[in-house]
Every structure is written in C-alpha cells, then in structure tokens.
Amino acid sequence: FELPWIGIEEGPGEPFGLVSLDAYEALANELLNYTAEHLSTVAMAKYILDTHNMPTHSTKVLFLPCMAIDNFPSYLTASVFHGLVSLLGDSVIDVPEYEYAYQLRDPSEEEHVKGNLWGQGYTLGFKLPRRPHLNRKNISQRIRQNEFDLIVFARMSPYEPCNFWYDYG
C-alpha cells in the first residue's frame, strides 16, 4: 500500500489533492487488516514455525520461560508463548508453568498481583485459561527421548536471568 501524503520525510506532509474520507477509511482498513494478518501473536508463532520448517498442526513444543525477577515480564516472551498456545494448544508444554500468561488462580488476588507488575499485565498477562492437565514431569527424560520437535528457551531480555530452579526430572 502507499500512504497518501507527499513530503513525509520531514513531517506529516500534505495530502495529494483532495483526499476523501473514504480514501482515509480505506487506508485505515488496509492497515488494520495487515496488522491482524501479520502482526498478531499467532502470526508470530506461525513465522517461528515456518522459519524452522515445522508444520502448524503437529509440532510439539517445550517452552522454557525465564521468570522476571524484577516484576517486568518480557512482552516478547509473553507474545511468543501466547501465539504458540493459541495456534498449537496443548502441544505446547511450558515448564515451569508460565504464571504470567495464565488467568489467576484466585481472582481476589488480581489487584495485588497486577498492581506489583510493570504494565499490570495489560496486554497479554493473565489471559490464557490454565492447563492443569498438562504433564510437566520428567522433562529431562522426555527431551532425551526426542518427544519435542522444538524447544524454546525463552530468555528474551537481560532482565530474565534464567536461574532455573525447576526440577526437570
């Protein structure tokens, strides 16, 4: 698509002639459609899988999230996880359970938990339904048995030191 302005290198510029409201609405719709198709968490997950030549219907993923120690969860980590789970469902196993992504166990804790987080989990925090039925045990053995097609080590920033304390079995 092409923006309907000239001189945008030095500011918003001037519209070409008389651009109608319909033209602006068409551009806005085009931008929204592009965003929905290419910039969603699911689109990001598809891109990651496509980059690794993995199918979007049968890939089994082990997601190892790093836990932020400074109440500043990584938006990139949350985006990738949300997209993978939205696309692949229970084929994505997070170990340890990525608490930031799931709905709170006790809704009465919402104000306390969110109030202590940068951004309060506004976009992706605490959105996914919990998945207690997932088997998060014997991960080391399952890795050695090649159970997973993709392992995502989700250290996305220096604020996630990844001091893994989890017993992987």
GROMACS .gro file of N, CA and C in nm:
model
  507
    1PHE      N    1   0.083  -0.117   0.000
    1PHE     CA    2   0.000   0.000   0.000
    1PHE      C    3   0.088   0.124   0.000
    2GLU      N    4   0.031   0.236  -0.020
    2GLU     CA    5   0.105   0.360  -0.027
    2GLU      C    6   0.033   0.467   0.053
    3LEU      N    7   0.106   0.537   0.137
    3LEU     CA    8   0.044   0.644   0.214
    3LEU      C    9   0.009   0.760   0.121
    4PRO      N   10  -0.104   0.824   0.142
    4PRO     CA   11  -0.148   0.929   0.051
    4PRO      C   12  -0.092   1.067   0.085
    5TRP      N   13   0.036   1.073   0.124
    5TRP     CA   14   0.094   1.203   0.155
    5TRP      C   15   0.222   1.222   0.076
    6ILE      N   16   0.257   1.345   0.054
    6ILE     CA   17   0.387   1.378  -0.004
    6ILE      C   18   0.466   1.451   0.104
    7GLY      N   19   0.597   1.449   0.093
    7GLY     CA   20   0.682   1.521   0.187
    7GLY      C   21   0.683   1.460   0.327
    8ILE      N   22   0.662   1.331   0.339
    8ILE     CA   23   0.655   1.272   0.472
    8ILE      C   24   0.792   1.259   0.538
    9GLU      N   25   0.900   1.282   0.461
    9GLU     CA   26   1.033   1.272   0.520
    9GLU      C   27   1.054   1.378   0.627
   10GLU      N   28   0.985   1.491   0.616
   10GLU     CA   29   1.002   1.600   0.713
   10GLU      C   30   0.875   1.629   0.790
   11GLY      N   31   0.796   1.532   0.813
   11GLY     CA   32   0.673   1.552   0.888
   11GLY      C   33   0.556   1.489   0.816
   12PRO      N   34   0.436   1.518   0.863
   12PRO     CA   35   0.319   1.453   0.805
   12PRO      C   36   0.293   1.489   0.660
   13GLY      N   37   0.344   1.600   0.612
   13GLY     CA   38   0.327   1.636   0.472
   13GLY      C   39   0.185   1.681   0.440
   14GLU      N   40   0.162   1.694   0.315
   14GLU     CA   41   0.033   1.739   0.265
   14GLU      C   42  -0.033   1.626   0.188
   15PRO      N   43  -0.164   1.612   0.199
   15PRO     CA   44  -0.231   1.508   0.120
   15PRO      C   45  -0.231   1.543  -0.028
   16PHE      N   46  -0.225   1.438  -0.111
   16PHE     CA   47  -0.235   1.459  -0.255
   16PHE      C   48  -0.373   1.518  -0.285
   17GLY      N   49  -0.375   1.637  -0.336
   17GLY     CA   50  -0.502   1.696  -0.377
   17GLY      C   51  -0.604   1.688  -0.265
   18LEU      N   52  -0.723   1.661  -0.299
   18LEU     CA   53  -0.831   1.646  -0.202
   18LEU      C   54  -0.857   1.498  -0.182
   19VAL      N   55  -0.806   1.445  -0.073
   19VAL     CA   56  -0.825   1.304  -0.044
   19VAL      C   57  -0.954   1.291   0.036
   20SER      N   58  -1.038   1.205  -0.009
   20SER     CA   59  -1.168   1.191   0.055
   20SER      C   60  -1.158   1.112   0.185
   21LEU      N   61  -1.258   1.127   0.266
   21LEU     CA   62  -1.268   1.050   0.389
   21LEU      C   63  -1.271   0.901   0.358
   22ASP      N   64  -1.332   0.864   0.245
   22ASP     CA   65  -1.335   0.724   0.204
   22ASP      C   66  -1.194   0.669   0.180
   23ALA      N   67  -1.106   0.753   0.123
   23ALA     CA   68  -0.968   0.709   0.098
   23ALA      C   69  -0.896   0.684   0.231
   24TYR      N   70  -0.916   0.772   0.327
   24TYR     CA   71  -0.853   0.752   0.458
   24TYR      C   72  -0.910   0.629   0.528
   25GLU      N   73  -1.039   0.608   0.518
   25GLU     CA   74  -1.100   0.490   0.579
   25GLU      C   75  -1.050   0.362   0.512
   26ALA      N   76  -1.033   0.368   0.381
   26ALA     CA   77  -0.981   0.251   0.309
   26ALA      C   78  -0.839   0.220   0.355
   27LEU      N   79  -0.758   0.325   0.373
   27LEU     CA   80  -0.621   0.306   0.421
   27LEU      C   81  -0.620   0.249   0.563
   28ALA      N   82  -0.705   0.305   0.649
   28ALA     CA   83  -0.712   0.255   0.786
   28ALA      C   84  -0.754   0.108   0.788
   29ASN      N   85  -0.850   0.070   0.705
   29ASN     CA   86  -0.892  -0.070   0.697
   29ASN      C   87  -0.780  -0.159   0.647
   30GLU      N   88  -0.706  -0.111   0.549
   30GLU     CA   89  -0.593  -0.188   0.495
   30GLU      C   90  -0.486  -0.209   0.602
   31LEU      N   91  -0.458  -0.104   0.678
   31LEU     CA   92  -0.360  -0.115   0.786
   31LEU      C   93  -0.408  -0.212   0.895
   32LEU      N   94  -0.534  -0.204   0.931
   32LEU     CA   95  -0.588  -0.295   1.032
   32LEU      C   96  -0.585  -0.440   0.984
   33ASN      N   97  -0.621  -0.462   0.860
   33ASN     CA   98  -0.617  -0.598   0.804
   33ASN      C   99  -0.475  -0.652   0.800
   34TYR      N  100  -0.381  -0.568   0.758
   34TYR     CA  101  -0.241  -0.610   0.754
   34TYR      C  102  -0.193  -0.646   0.894
   35THR      N  103  -0.225  -0.561   0.991
   35THR     CA  104  -0.184  -0.584   1.129
   35THR      C  105  -0.241  -0.716   1.181
   36ALA      N  106  -0.370  -0.737   1.157
   36ALA     CA  107  -0.434  -0.861   1.205
   36ALA      C  108  -0.372  -0.985   1.141
   37GLU      N  109  -0.333  -0.973   1.015
   37GLU     CA  110  -0.279  -1.089   0.943
   37GLU      C  111  -0.131  -1.113   0.972
   38HIS      N  112  -0.055  -1.008   0.993
   38HIS     CA  113   0.091  -1.022   1.003
   38HIS      C  114   0.152  -0.989   1.138
   39LEU      N  115   0.079  -0.920   1.225
   39LEU     CA  116   0.141  -0.873   1.349
   39LEU      C  117   0.071  -0.924   1.474
   40SER      N  118   0.001  -1.034   1.465
   40SER     CA  119  -0.064  -1.093   1.582
   40SER      C  120   0.030  -1.194   1.648
   41THR      N  121  -0.004  -1.239   1.767
   41THR     CA  122   0.078  -1.340   1.833
   41THR      C  123   0.075  -1.472   1.755
   42VAL      N  124  -0.039  -1.504   1.695
   42VAL     CA  125  -0.048  -1.627   1.615
   42VAL      C  126   0.038  -1.615   1.490
   43ALA      N  127   0.038  -1.498   1.427
   43ALA     CA  128   0.123  -1.477   1.308
   43ALA      C  129   0.270  -1.491   1.346
   44MET      N  130   0.307  -1.441   1.465
   44MET     CA  131   0.445  -1.455   1.511
   44MET      C  132   0.479  -1.603   1.530
   45ALA      N  133   0.388  -1.679   1.591
   45ALA     CA  134   0.412  -1.821   1.612
   45ALA      C  135   0.425  -1.894   1.478
   46LYS      N  136   0.338  -1.862   1.383
   46LYS     CA  137   0.347  -1.924   1.250
   46LYS      C  138   0.481  -1.891   1.185
   47TYR      N  139   0.526  -1.768   1.200
   47TYR     CA  140   0.654  -1.727   1.142
   47TYR      C  141   0.768  -1.809   1.203
   48ILE      N  142   0.766  -1.826   1.334
   48ILE     CA  143   0.872  -1.904   1.401
   48ILE      C  144   0.871  -2.047   1.349
   49LEU      N  145   0.753  -2.108   1.342
   49LEU     CA  146   0.744  -2.246   1.294
   49LEU      C  147   0.783  -2.256   1.147
   50ASP      N  148   0.738  -2.162   1.064
   50ASP     CA  149   0.774  -2.162   0.922
   50ASP      C  150   0.925  -2.148   0.903
   51THR      N  151   0.985  -2.062   0.984
   51THR     CA  152   1.131  -2.041   0.976
   51THR      C  153   1.207  -2.170   1.002
   52HIS      N  154   1.151  -2.255   1.086
   52HIS     CA  155   1.215  -2.383   1.120
   52HIS      C  156   1.155  -2.501   1.041
   53ASN      N  157   1.077  -2.469   0.938
   53ASN     CA  158   1.014  -2.571   0.853
   53ASN      C  159   0.934  -2.673   0.934
   54MET      N  160   0.856  -2.623   1.027
   54MET     CA  161   0.775  -2.710   1.112
   54MET      C  162   0.627  -2.686   1.080
   55PRO      N  163   0.550  -2.793   1.077
   55PRO     CA  164   0.407  -2.777   1.047
   55PRO      C  165   0.333  -2.710   1.163
   56THR      N  166   0.226  -2.641   1.130
   56THR     CA  167   0.149  -2.571   1.233
   56THR      C  168   0.041  -2.660   1.293
   57HIS      N  169   0.033  -2.784   1.252
   57HIS     CA  170  -0.074  -2.870   1.303
   57HIS      C  171  -0.023  -2.985   1.391
   58SER      N  172   0.105  -3.017   1.386
   58SER     CA  173   0.150  -3.135   1.461
   58SER      C  174   0.281  -3.114   1.538
   59THR      N  175   0.326  -2.991   1.549
   59THR     CA  176   0.453  -2.965   1.617
   59THR      C  177   0.433  -2.966   1.768
   60LYS      N  178   0.522  -3.037   1.838
   60LYS     CA  179   0.518  -3.040   1.984
   60LYS      C  180   0.631  -2.952   2.036
   61VAL      N  181   0.595  -2.856   2.123
   61VAL     CA  182   0.689  -2.754   2.168
   61VAL      C  183   0.707  -2.761   2.318
   62LEU      N  184   0.834  -2.754   2.361
   62LEU     CA  185   0.866  -2.735   2.502
   62LEU      C  186   0.907  -2.589   2.516
   63PHE      N  187   0.835  -2.517   2.599
   63PHE     CA  188   0.860  -2.374   2.618
   63PHE      C  189   0.916  -2.354   2.757
   64LEU      N  190   1.040  -2.306   2.765
   64LEU     CA  191   1.108  -2.285   2.893
   64LEU      C  192   1.114  -2.135   2.921
   65PRO      N  193   1.013  -2.083   2.992
   65PRO     CA  194   1.012  -1.939   3.018
   65PRO      C  195   1.107  -1.902   3.131
   66CYS      N  196   1.171  -1.789   3.115
   66CYS     CA  197   1.250  -1.735   3.225
   66CYS      C  198   1.159  -1.647   3.306
   67MET      N  199   1.173  -1.649   3.433
   67MET     CA  200   1.086  -1.571   3.519
   67MET      C  201   1.155  -1.440   3.553
   68ALA      N  202   1.090  -1.331   3.521
   68ALA     CA  203   1.145  -1.200   3.552
   68ALA      C  204   1.151  -1.183   3.703
   69ILE      N  205   1.265  -1.138   3.752
   69ILE     CA  206   1.279  -1.120   3.896
   69ILE      C  207   1.249  -0.976   3.937
   70ASP      N  208   1.220  -0.892   3.841
   70ASP     CA  209   1.201  -0.751   3.872
   70ASP      C  210   1.059  -0.702   3.842
   71ASN      N  211   0.964  -0.794   3.833
   71ASN     CA  212   0.825  -0.759   3.803
   71ASN      C  213   0.811  -0.684   3.672
   72PHE      N  214   0.895  -0.717   3.579
   72PHE     CA  215   0.893  -0.655   3.447
   72PHE      C  216   0.891  -0.768   3.343
   73PRO      N  217   0.777  -0.836   3.327
   73PRO     CA  218   0.771  -0.951   3.236
   73PRO      C  219   0.803  -0.911   3.092
   74SER      N  220   0.864  -1.000   3.021
   74SER     CA  221   0.902  -0.973   2.882
   74SER      C  222   0.780  -0.982   2.791
   75TYR      N  223   0.754  -0.873   2.722
   75TYR     CA  224   0.642  -0.872   2.627
   75TYR      C  225   0.668  -0.971   2.513
   76LEU      N  226   0.793  -0.983   2.472
   76LEU     CA  227   0.826  -1.076   2.364
   76LEU      C  228   0.804  -1.220   2.407
   77THR      N  229   0.846  -1.254   2.528
   77THR     CA  230   0.822  -1.389   2.579
   77THR      C  231   0.673  -1.419   2.585
   78ALA      N  232   0.597  -1.324   2.640
   78ALA     CA  233   0.452  -1.342   2.651
   78ALA      C  234   0.388  -1.354   2.514
   79SER      N  235   0.433  -1.274   2.417
   79SER     CA  236   0.377  -1.278   2.282
   79SER      C  237   0.402  -1.411   2.213
   80VAL      N  238   0.525  -1.459   2.221
   80VAL     CA  239   0.560  -1.586   2.157
   80VAL      C  240   0.480  -1.699   2.222
   81PHE      N  241   0.476  -1.701   2.354
   81PHE     CA  242   0.403  -1.807   2.424
   81PHE      C  243   0.254  -1.802   2.390
   82HIS      N  244   0.195  -1.685   2.397
   82HIS     CA  245   0.052  -1.669   2.366
   82HIS      C  246   0.022  -1.717   2.224
   83GLY      N  247   0.107  -1.680   2.129
   83GLY     CA  248   0.087  -1.723   1.991
   83GLY      C  249   0.098  -1.873   1.973
   84LEU      N  250   0.201  -1.932   2.034
   84LEU     CA  251   0.219  -2.077   2.021
   84LEU      C  252   0.102  -2.153   2.083
   85VAL      N  253   0.059  -2.112   2.202
   85VAL     CA  254  -0.053  -2.181   2.267
   85VAL      C  255  -0.182  -2.159   2.188
   86SER      N  256  -0.202  -2.038   2.138
   86SER     CA  257  -0.323  -2.010   2.059
   86SER      C  258  -0.326  -2.094   1.931
   87LEU      N  259  -0.210  -2.118   1.874
   87LEU     CA  260  -0.200  -2.194   1.749
   87LEU      C  261  -0.199  -2.345   1.772
   88LEU      N  262  -0.119  -2.389   1.869
   88LEU     CA  263  -0.095  -2.533   1.887
   88LEU      C  264  -0.166  -2.593   2.008
   89GLY      N  265  -0.221  -2.511   2.093
   89GLY     CA  266  -0.293  -2.561   2.210
   89GLY      C  267  -0.206  -2.641   2.304
   90ASP      N  268  -0.254  -2.758   2.342
   90ASP     CA  269  -0.184  -2.841   2.440
   90ASP      C  270  -0.059  -2.908   2.384
   91SER      N  271  -0.025  -2.883   2.260
   91SER     CA  272   0.102  -2.932   2.205
   91SER      C  273   0.218  -2.846   2.253
   92VAL      N  274   0.188  -2.740   2.326
   92VAL     CA  275   0.290  -2.653   2.386
   92VAL      C  276   0.290  -2.680   2.536
   93ILE      N  277   0.404  -2.725   2.586
   93ILE     CA  278   0.421  -2.753   2.729
   93ILE      C  279   0.515  -2.647   2.784
   94ASP      N  280   0.472  -2.575   2.884
   94ASP     CA  281   0.558  -2.475   2.948
   94ASP      C  282   0.606  -2.530   3.082
   95VAL      N  283   0.738  -2.527   3.099
   95VAL     CA  284   0.800  -2.577   3.221
   95VAL      C  285   0.908  -2.479   3.263
   96PRO      N  286   0.897  -2.423   3.383
   96PRO     CA  287   0.783  -2.432   3.472
   96PRO      C  288   0.663  -2.357   3.414
   97GLU      N  289   0.548  -2.378   3.474
   97GLU     CA  290   0.427  -2.313   3.426
   97GLU      C  291   0.449  -2.162   3.421
   98TYR      N  292   0.420  -2.103   3.308
   98TYR     CA  293   0.444  -1.960   3.286
   98TYR      C  294   0.329  -1.879   3.348
   99GLU      N  295   0.340  -1.857   3.478
   99GLU     CA  296   0.232  -1.797   3.557
   99GLU      C  297   0.177  -1.668   3.496
  100TYR      N  298   0.265  -1.586   3.444
  100TYR     CA  299   0.223  -1.456   3.390
  100TYR      C  300   0.119  -1.469   3.279
  101ALA      N  301   0.122  -1.579   3.206
  101ALA     CA  302   0.034  -1.595   3.090
  101ALA      C  303  -0.107  -1.642   3.126
  102TYR      N  304  -0.121  -1.704   3.242
  102TYR     CA  305  -0.247  -1.770   3.277
  102TYR      C  306  -0.335  -1.685   3.367
  103GLN      N  307  -0.465  -1.713   3.356
  103GLN     CA  308  -0.561  -1.649   3.445
  103GLN      C  309  -0.522  -1.679   3.589
  104LEU      N  310  -0.546  -1.584   3.676
  104LEU     CA  311  -0.510  -1.600   3.817
  104LEU      C  312  -0.588  -1.714   3.880
  105ARG      N  313  -0.523  -1.786   3.968
  105ARG     CA  314  -0.590  -1.896   4.039
  105ARG      C  315  -0.699  -1.842   4.131
  106ASP      N  316  -0.670  -1.729   4.192
  106ASP     CA  317  -0.764  -1.668   4.286
  106ASP      C  318  -0.794  -1.526   4.237
  107PRO      N  319  -0.910  -1.505   4.176
  107PRO     CA  320  -0.943  -1.372   4.123
  107PRO      C  321  -0.938  -1.260   4.226
  108SER      N  322  -0.952  -1.293   4.354
  108SER     CA  323  -0.945  -1.189   4.457
  108SER      C  324  -0.803  -1.134   4.471
  109GLU      N  325  -0.704  -1.204   4.417
  109GLU     CA  326  -0.565  -1.160   4.422
  109GLU      C  327  -0.529  -1.066   4.308
  110GLU      N  328  -0.622  -1.043   4.215
  110GLU     CA  329  -0.590  -0.968   4.093
  110GLU      C  330  -0.527  -0.832   4.122
  111GLU      N  331  -0.589  -0.754   4.208
  111GLU     CA  332  -0.537  -0.620   4.234
  111GLU      C  333  -0.396  -0.625   4.291
  112HIS      N  334  -0.372  -0.717   4.384
  112HIS     CA  335  -0.240  -0.730   4.445
  112HIS      C  336  -0.135  -0.774   4.342
  113VAL      N  337  -0.165  -0.880   4.267
  113VAL     CA  338  -0.069  -0.935   4.171
  113VAL      C  339  -0.041  -0.835   4.059
  114LYS      N  340  -0.145  -0.787   3.996
  114LYS     CA  341  -0.127  -0.695   3.884
  114LYS      C  342  -0.069  -0.561   3.929
  115GLY      N  343  -0.103  -0.520   4.048
  115GLY     CA  344  -0.053  -0.393   4.099
  115GLY      C  345   0.097  -0.392   4.120
  116ASN      N  346   0.157  -0.509   4.134
  116ASN     CA  347   0.302  -0.519   4.155
  116ASN      C  348   0.379  -0.544   4.025
  117LEU      N  349   0.309  -0.543   3.912
  117LEU     CA  350   0.375  -0.568   3.783
  117LEU      C  351   0.383  -0.441   3.701
  118TRP      N  352   0.493  -0.427   3.631
  118TRP     CA  353   0.505  -0.318   3.536
  118TRP      C  354   0.400  -0.339   3.427
  119GLY      N  355   0.318  -0.241   3.400
  119GLY     CA  356   0.214  -0.252   3.299
  119GLY      C  357   0.092  -0.330   3.344
  120GLN      N  358   0.098  -0.388   3.463
  120GLN     CA  359  -0.011  -0.461   3.523
  120GLN      C  360  -0.067  -0.574   3.436
  121GLY      N  361   0.015  -0.630   3.348
  121GLY     CA  362  -0.029  -0.740   3.264
  121GLY      C  363  -0.133  -0.697   3.163
  122TYR      N  364  -0.128  -0.570   3.125
  122TYR     CA  365  -0.234  -0.509   3.045
  122TYR      C  366  -0.267  -0.583   2.916
  123THR      N  367  -0.166  -0.624   2.839
  123THR     CA  368  -0.195  -0.680   2.708
  123THR      C  369  -0.209  -0.831   2.708
  124LEU      N  370  -0.106  -0.902   2.749
  124LEU     CA  371  -0.107  -1.048   2.739
  124LEU      C  372  -0.104  -1.119   2.873
  125GLY      N  373  -0.084  -1.046   2.979
  125GLY     CA  374  -0.076  -1.108   3.110
  125GLY      C  375  -0.209  -1.162   3.158
  126PHE      N  376  -0.204  -1.285   3.207
  126PHE     CA  377  -0.318  -1.348   3.275
  126PHE      C  378  -0.438  -1.369   3.183
  127LYS      N  379  -0.416  -1.394   3.056
  127LYS     CA  380  -0.525  -1.408   2.959
  127LYS      C  381  -0.562  -1.553   2.929
  128LEU      N  382  -0.465  -1.642   2.924
  128LEU     CA  383  -0.493  -1.780   2.883
  128LEU      C  384  -0.557  -1.860   2.995
  129PRO      N  385  -0.647  -1.952   2.960
  129PRO     CA  386  -0.702  -2.040   3.064
  129PRO      C  387  -0.593  -2.135   3.113
  130ARG      N  388  -0.598  -2.168   3.239
  130ARG     CA  389  -0.499  -2.260   3.297
  130ARG      C  390  -0.512  -2.398   3.233
  131ARG      N  391  -0.400  -2.470   3.231
  131ARG     CA  392  -0.396  -2.603   3.170
  131ARG      C  393  -0.335  -2.702   3.270
  132PRO      N  394  -0.407  -2.730   3.378
  132PRO     CA  395  -0.351  -2.818   3.482
  132PRO      C  396  -0.336  -2.962   3.436
  133HIS      N  397  -0.400  -2.998   3.329
  133HIS     CA  398  -0.395  -3.136   3.279
  133HIS      C  399  -0.264  -3.167   3.206
  134LEU      N  400  -0.183  -3.066   3.176
  134LEU     CA  401  -0.058  -3.092   3.105
  134LEU      C  402   0.041  -3.169   3.192
  135ASN      N  403   0.113  -3.258   3.131
  135ASN     CA  404   0.216  -3.334   3.201
  135ASN      C  405   0.347  -3.255   3.194
  136ARG      N  406   0.386  -3.198   3.306
  136ARG     CA  407   0.510  -3.119   3.312
  136ARG      C  408   0.619  -3.197   3.387
  137LYS      N  409   0.607  -3.328   3.392
  137LYS     CA  410   0.701  -3.410   3.467
  137LYS      C  411   0.800  -3.480   3.374
  138ASN      N  412   0.912  -3.522   3.432
  138ASN     CA  413   1.016  -3.599   3.361
  138ASN      C  414   1.062  -3.531   3.232
  139ILE      N  415   1.081  -3.402   3.240
  139ILE     CA  416   1.116  -3.325   3.120
  139ILE      C  417   1.252  -3.366   3.065
  140SER      N  418   1.350  -3.384   3.150
  140SER     CA  419   1.483  -3.423   3.101
  140SER      C  420   1.476  -3.553   3.023
  141GLN      N  421   1.407  -3.650   3.077
  141GLN     CA  422   1.392  -3.779   3.009
  141GLN      C  423   1.317  -3.760   2.877
  142ARG      N  424   1.213  -3.681   2.877
  142ARG     CA  425   1.133  -3.660   2.755
  142ARG      C  426   1.212  -3.587   2.647
  143ILE      N  427   1.303  -3.499   2.690
  143ILE     CA  428   1.391  -3.433   2.592
  143ILE      C  429   1.483  -3.538   2.530
  144ARG      N  430   1.543  -3.622   2.615
  144ARG     CA  431   1.634  -3.726   2.563
  144ARG      C  432   1.561  -3.823   2.470
  145GLN      N  433   1.433  -3.842   2.490
  145GLN     CA  434   1.355  -3.932   2.405
  145GLN      C  435   1.300  -3.861   2.281
  146ASN      N  436   1.344  -3.736   2.262
  146ASN     CA  437   1.303  -3.657   2.144
  146ASN      C  438   1.151  -3.640   2.132
  147GLU      N  439   1.087  -3.621   2.245
  147GLU     CA  440   0.942  -3.602   2.243
  147GLU      C  441   0.904  -3.468   2.180
  148PHE      N  442   0.992  -3.369   2.190
  148PHE     CA  443   0.958  -3.234   2.143
  148PHE      C  444   1.026  -3.205   2.010
  149ASP      N  445   0.950  -3.141   1.922
  149ASP     CA  446   1.004  -3.101   1.791
  149ASP      C  447   1.082  -2.970   1.802
  150LEU      N  448   1.043  -2.888   1.897
  150LEU     CA  449   1.104  -2.755   1.913
  150LEU      C  450   1.113  -2.724   2.062
  151ILE      N  451   1.229  -2.676   2.104
  151ILE     CA  452   1.245  -2.630   2.242
  151ILE      C  453   1.275  -2.481   2.236
  152VAL      N  454   1.191  -2.403   2.302
  152VAL     CA  455   1.208  -2.259   2.304
  152VAL      C  456   1.262  -2.221   2.441
  153PHE      N  457   1.386  -2.173   2.440
  153PHE     CA  458   1.448  -2.122   2.562
  153PHE      C  459   1.418  -1.973   2.562
  154ALA      N  460   1.318  -1.934   2.639
  154ALA     CA  461   1.259  -1.801   2.623
  154ALA      C  462   1.326  -1.694   2.708
  155ARG      N  463   1.455  -1.683   2.695
  155ARG     CA  464   1.524  -1.571   2.759
  155ARG      C  465   1.529  -1.459   2.657
  156MET      N  466   1.440  -1.364   2.672
  156MET     CA  467   1.425  -1.259   2.572
  156MET      C  468   1.492  -1.129   2.610
  157SER      N  469   1.537  -1.117   2.734
  157SER     CA  470   1.599  -0.991   2.774
  157SER      C  471   1.697  -1.015   2.887
  158PRO      N  472   1.784  -0.918   2.914
  158PRO     CA  473   1.879  -0.933   3.024
  158PRO      C  474   1.811  -0.927   3.160
  159TYR      N  475   1.684  -0.891   3.164
  159TYR     CA  476   1.610  -0.884   3.289
  159TYR      C  477   1.554  -1.020   3.330
  160GLU      N  478   1.578  -1.120   3.251
  160GLU     CA  479   1.532  -1.256   3.281
  160GLU      C  480   1.655  -1.345   3.296
  161PRO      N  481   1.709  -1.354   3.415
  161PRO     CA  482   1.836  -1.422   3.432
  161PRO      C  483   1.833  -1.573   3.415
  162CYS      N  484   1.718  -1.634   3.416
  162CYS     CA  485   1.704  -1.777   3.394
  162CYS      C  486   1.785  -1.860   3.492
  163ASN      N  487   1.770  -1.832   3.615
  163ASN     CA  488   1.827  -1.918   3.718
  163ASN      C  489   1.729  -2.031   3.738
  164PHE      N  490   1.737  -2.132   3.653
  164PHE     CA  491   1.639  -2.240   3.658
  164PHE      C  492   1.654  -2.319   3.787
  165TRP      N  493   1.553  -2.314   3.867
  165TRP     CA  494   1.546  -2.386   3.992
  165TRP      C  495   1.453  -2.505   3.980
  166TYR      N  496   1.387  -2.514   3.867
  166TYR     CA  497   1.285  -2.617   3.848
  166TYR      C  498   1.349  -2.754   3.838
  167ASP      N  499   1.289  -2.851   3.901
  167ASP     CA  500   1.336  -2.989   3.892
  167ASP      C  501   1.280  -3.052   3.766
  168TYR      N  502   1.363  -3.072   3.666
  168TYR     CA  503   1.318  -3.125   3.538
  168TYR      C  504   1.307  -3.276   3.534
  169GLY      N  505   1.345  -3.342   3.639
  169GLY     CA  506   1.329  -3.486   3.645
  169GLY      C  507   1.415  -3.565   3.553
   0.00000   0.00000   0.00000
